């Protein structure tokens, strides 16, 4: 879906902990550059390429992948993207999550230890697929570390907002030209309305709620959530309300 000129929200159906789920990487481009925000699950690269073709964005224009955090459904196809570019690709992430993306440590939420706690809570028919996630270790070198409030010089300006909580190195992205917030997993969208981060998938709920107050400072017309997609209604009010709440819906 084209959200604004040069901004496409992808919709990829992937396997989640409880069955199939839709996830939403974002492609940003202009006449000189294209930037992919997150890479989906392992095996999603072919569908991302199809989306790029649909948008008229050639592979040689893709100059960077910006990873919002370390989770498997965000970095899963990273090795395929790097390989397709023969290594000529900037891989961008926050320093807190970079060691996990580089494979120096197991991904926190899909480690064997984490899965051992989760499996008893899942229906038996979902357990084999979820357990298989423990053996998925996509990784690549992070070539650029980003910091809070940094503006990347791509596509009219890509502002980094460090929004820790979901993970320590989680970032959201503000596109100044189109007033779009790519929230990643800082929020979810349900029927077009924003909800706070999902508690069972969030490492530090206190930090996650505090991070929402940072987002309320921006002039935002549209939010792209990795889970749930778009929200376009009274964005400032919605985020402000969530940032004042200590309890979010699952």
PDB file of C-alpha atoms in Angstrom, residues 16-141:
ATOM      1  CA  UNK A  16       3.660 -15.972  14.507  1.00  0.00           C
ATOM      2  CA  UNK A  17       3.620 -17.597  17.927  1.00  0.00           C
ATOM      3  CA  UNK A  18      -0.106 -18.325  17.653  1.00  0.00           C
ATOM      4  CA  UNK A  19      -0.434 -18.873  13.907  1.00  0.00           C
ATOM      5  CA  UNK A  20      -0.311 -16.712  10.754  1.00  0.00           C
ATOM      6  CA  UNK A  21       0.014 -12.963  11.296  1.00  0.00           C
ATOM      7  CA  UNK A  22       0.419  -9.963   9.011  1.00  0.00           C
ATOM      8  CA  UNK A  23       3.537  -7.845   9.438  1.00  0.00           C
ATOM      9  CA  UNK A  24       4.356  -4.509   7.864  1.00  0.00           C
ATOM     10  CA  UNK A  25       7.891  -3.556   6.802  1.00  0.00           C
ATOM     11  CA  UNK A  26       8.144  -0.180   5.076  1.00  0.00           C
ATOM     12  CA  UNK A  27       9.897   0.832   1.864  1.00  0.00           C
ATOM     13  CA  UNK A  28      10.983   4.467   1.481  1.00  0.00           C
ATOM     14  CA  UNK A  29      12.420   5.866  -1.727  1.00  0.00           C
ATOM     15  CA  UNK A  30      13.110   8.849  -3.929  1.00  0.00           C
ATOM     16  CA  UNK A  31      14.904   9.236  -7.253  1.00  0.00           C
ATOM     17  CA  UNK A  32      18.312   8.505  -5.710  1.00  0.00           C
ATOM     18  CA  UNK A  33      17.856   6.111  -2.783  1.00  0.00           C
ATOM     19  CA  UNK A  34      15.630   3.412  -1.366  1.00  0.00           C
ATOM     20  CA  UNK A  35      15.624   2.333   2.274  1.00  0.00           C
ATOM     21  CA  UNK A  36      13.958  -0.798   3.629  1.00  0.00           C
ATOM     22  CA  UNK A  37      12.696  -0.582   7.197  1.00  0.00           C
ATOM     23  CA  UNK A  38      12.865  -4.130   8.615  1.00  0.00           C
ATOM     24  CA  UNK A  39      13.047  -7.326   6.578  1.00  0.00           C
ATOM     25  CA  UNK A  40      10.282  -9.636   7.791  1.00  0.00           C
ATOM     26  CA  UNK A  41      10.722 -13.307   8.619  1.00  0.00           C
ATOM     27  CA  UNK A  42      13.187 -15.703   6.984  1.00  0.00           C
ATOM     28  CA  UNK A  43      11.939 -16.359   3.463  1.00  0.00           C
ATOM     29  CA  UNK A  44      10.161 -13.014   3.040  1.00  0.00           C
ATOM     30  CA  UNK A  45      12.782 -11.439   0.745  1.00  0.00           C
ATOM     31  CA  UNK A  46      11.091 -12.690  -2.431  1.00  0.00           C
ATOM     32  CA  UNK A  47       7.848 -10.942  -1.456  1.00  0.00           C
ATOM     33  CA  UNK A  48       9.723  -7.786  -0.546  1.00  0.00           C
ATOM     34  CA  UNK A  49      11.305  -7.823  -4.011  1.00  0.00           C
ATOM     35  CA  UNK A  50       7.862  -8.144  -5.579  1.00  0.00           C
ATOM     36  CA  UNK A  51       6.717  -5.097  -3.598  1.00  0.00           C
ATOM     37  CA  UNK A  52       9.752  -3.135  -4.786  1.00  0.00           C
ATOM     38  CA  UNK A  53       8.937  -4.038  -8.380  1.00  0.00           C
ATOM     39  CA  UNK A  54       5.333  -2.958  -7.842  1.00  0.00           C
ATOM     40  CA  UNK A  55       6.587   0.408  -6.578  1.00  0.00           C
ATOM     41  CA  UNK A  56       8.969   0.749  -9.524  1.00  0.00           C
ATOM     42  CA  UNK A  57      12.033   0.677  -7.270  1.00  0.00           C
ATOM     43  CA  UNK A  58      14.964  -1.256  -8.796  1.00  0.00           C
ATOM     44  CA  UNK A  59      17.250  -3.312  -6.578  1.00  0.00           C
ATOM     45  CA  UNK A  60      20.257  -1.156  -7.421  1.00  0.00           C
ATOM     46  CA  UNK A  61      18.534   1.813  -5.763  1.00  0.00           C
ATOM     47  CA  UNK A  62      18.296  -0.008  -2.422  1.00  0.00           C
ATOM     48  CA  UNK A  63      21.172   1.449  -0.431  1.00  0.00           C
ATOM     49  CA  UNK A  64      20.286   0.647   3.175  1.00  0.00           C
ATOM     50  CA  UNK A  65      18.291  -1.524   5.543  1.00  0.00           C
ATOM     51  CA  UNK A  66      17.243   0.145   8.778  1.00  0.00           C
ATOM     52  CA  UNK A  67      16.395  -2.359  11.510  1.00  0.00           C
ATOM     53  CA  UNK A  68      14.097  -1.120  14.245  1.00  0.00           C
ATOM     54  CA  UNK A  69      15.232  -3.879  16.623  1.00  0.00           C
ATOM     55  CA  UNK A  70      16.505  -7.429  16.943  1.00  0.00           C
ATOM     56  CA  UNK A  71      13.316  -9.545  16.846  1.00  0.00           C
ATOM     57  CA  UNK A  72      13.188 -12.428  14.366  1.00  0.00           C
ATOM     58  CA  UNK A  73      10.195 -11.068  12.455  1.00  0.00           C
ATOM     59  CA  UNK A  74      12.147  -7.862  11.791  1.00  0.00           C
ATOM     60  CA  UNK A  75      15.589  -9.222  10.854  1.00  0.00           C
ATOM     61  CA  UNK A  76      14.599 -12.610   9.422  1.00  0.00           C
ATOM     62  CA  UNK A  77      15.401 -11.895   5.773  1.00  0.00           C
ATOM     63  CA  UNK A  78      18.384  -9.638   6.451  1.00  0.00           C
ATOM     64  CA  UNK A  79      20.992 -12.168   5.192  1.00  0.00           C
ATOM     65  CA  UNK A  80      19.042 -12.580   1.935  1.00  0.00           C
ATOM     66  CA  UNK A  81      18.916  -8.823   1.363  1.00  0.00           C
ATOM     67  CA  UNK A  82      22.642  -8.444   2.048  1.00  0.00           C
ATOM     68  CA  UNK A  83      23.390 -11.358  -0.286  1.00  0.00           C
ATOM     69  CA  UNK A  84      21.213  -9.932  -3.060  1.00  0.00           C
ATOM     70  CA  UNK A  85      23.218  -6.701  -2.841  1.00  0.00           C
ATOM     71  CA  UNK A  86      26.547  -8.592  -2.766  1.00  0.00           C
ATOM     72  CA  UNK A  87      27.305  -6.929   0.542  1.00  0.00           C
ATOM     73  CA  UNK A  88      26.978  -3.417  -0.920  1.00  0.00           C
ATOM     74  CA  UNK A  89      24.349  -2.370   1.581  1.00  0.00           C
ATOM     75  CA  UNK A  90      24.354  -0.190   4.660  1.00  0.00           C
ATOM     76  CA  UNK A  91      22.866  -2.078   7.625  1.00  0.00           C
ATOM     77  CA  UNK A  92      21.673   0.359  10.265  1.00  0.00           C
ATOM     78  CA  UNK A  93      20.647  -0.350  13.880  1.00  0.00           C
ATOM     79  CA  UNK A  94      20.874   0.990  17.426  1.00  0.00           C
ATOM     80  CA  UNK A  95      23.967  -0.075  19.360  1.00  0.00           C
ATOM     81  CA  UNK A  96      21.927  -1.794  22.094  1.00  0.00           C
ATOM     82  CA  UNK A  97      20.514  -4.348  19.644  1.00  0.00           C
ATOM     83  CA  UNK A  98      23.402  -4.507  17.155  1.00  0.00           C
ATOM     84  CA  UNK A  99      25.255  -7.427  18.867  1.00  0.00           C
ATOM     85  CA  UNK A 100      22.120  -9.578  18.610  1.00  0.00           C
ATOM     86  CA  UNK A 101      21.603  -8.660  14.960  1.00  0.00           C
ATOM     87  CA  UNK A 102      25.232  -9.573  14.288  1.00  0.00           C
ATOM     88  CA  UNK A 103      24.769 -13.002  15.887  1.00  0.00           C
ATOM     89  CA  UNK A 104      27.074 -12.377  18.837  1.00  0.00           C
ATOM     90  CA  UNK A 105      24.240 -13.289  21.224  1.00  0.00           C
ATOM     91  CA  UNK A 106      21.028 -15.305  20.760  1.00  0.00           C
ATOM     92  CA  UNK A 107      17.951 -13.260  19.912  1.00  0.00           C
ATOM     93  CA  UNK A 108      16.376 -12.597  23.292  1.00  0.00           C
ATOM     94  CA  UNK A 109      12.782 -13.581  22.519  1.00  0.00           C
ATOM     95  CA  UNK A 110      13.456 -16.654  20.372  1.00  0.00           C
ATOM     96  CA  UNK A 111      16.286 -18.156  22.392  1.00  0.00           C
ATOM     97  CA  UNK A 112      15.831 -21.711  23.676  1.00  0.00           C
ATOM     98  CA  UNK A 113      15.430 -20.312  27.186  1.00  0.00           C
ATOM     99  CA  UNK A 114      12.653 -17.927  26.116  1.00  0.00           C
ATOM    100  CA  UNK A 115      10.869 -20.594  24.081  1.00  0.00           C
ATOM    101  CA  UNK A 116      10.941 -23.049  26.992  1.00  0.00           C
ATOM    102  CA  UNK A 117       8.839 -20.578  28.981  1.00  0.00           C
ATOM    103  CA  UNK A 118       6.468 -19.832  26.098  1.00  0.00           C
ATOM    104  CA  UNK A 119       5.742 -23.319  24.729  1.00  0.00           C
ATOM    105  CA  UNK A 120       3.520 -24.532  27.605  1.00  0.00           C
ATOM    106  CA  UNK A 121       1.231 -21.539  26.998  1.00  0.00           C
ATOM    107  CA  UNK A 122       0.640 -22.367  23.321  1.00  0.00           C
ATOM    108  CA  UNK A 123      -1.757 -24.829  21.685  1.00  0.00           C
ATOM    109  CA  UNK A 124       0.070 -28.073  20.975  1.00  0.00           C
ATOM    110  CA  UNK A 125      -0.411 -27.761  17.208  1.00  0.00           C
ATOM    111  CA  UNK A 126       1.566 -24.488  17.147  1.00  0.00           C
ATOM    112  CA  UNK A 127       4.515 -25.715  19.203  1.00  0.00           C
ATOM    113  CA  UNK A 128       6.633 -27.364  16.451  1.00  0.00           C
ATOM    114  CA  UNK A 129       6.678 -24.212  14.295  1.00  0.00           C
ATOM    115  CA  UNK A 130       7.436 -22.000  17.266  1.00  0.00           C
ATOM    116  CA  UNK A 131      10.182 -24.331  18.457  1.00  0.00           C
ATOM    117  CA  UNK A 132      11.732 -24.193  14.984  1.00  0.00           C
ATOM    118  CA  UNK A 133      12.235 -20.455  15.486  1.00  0.00           C
ATOM    119  CA  UNK A 134      14.916 -21.283  18.066  1.00  0.00           C
ATOM    120  CA  UNK A 135      17.054 -22.666  15.261  1.00  0.00           C
ATOM    121  CA  UNK A 136      16.710 -19.565  13.078  1.00  0.00           C
ATOM    122  CA  UNK A 137      19.756 -17.345  13.487  1.00  0.00           C
ATOM    123  CA  UNK A 138      19.687 -14.685  10.756  1.00  0.00           C
ATOM    124  CA  UNK A 139      22.552 -12.251  11.146  1.00  0.00           C
ATOM    125  CA  UNK A 140      24.672  -9.703   9.323  1.00  0.00           C
ATOM    126  CA  UNK A 141      27.211  -7.063  10.253  1.00  0.00           C
TER     127      UNK A 141
END
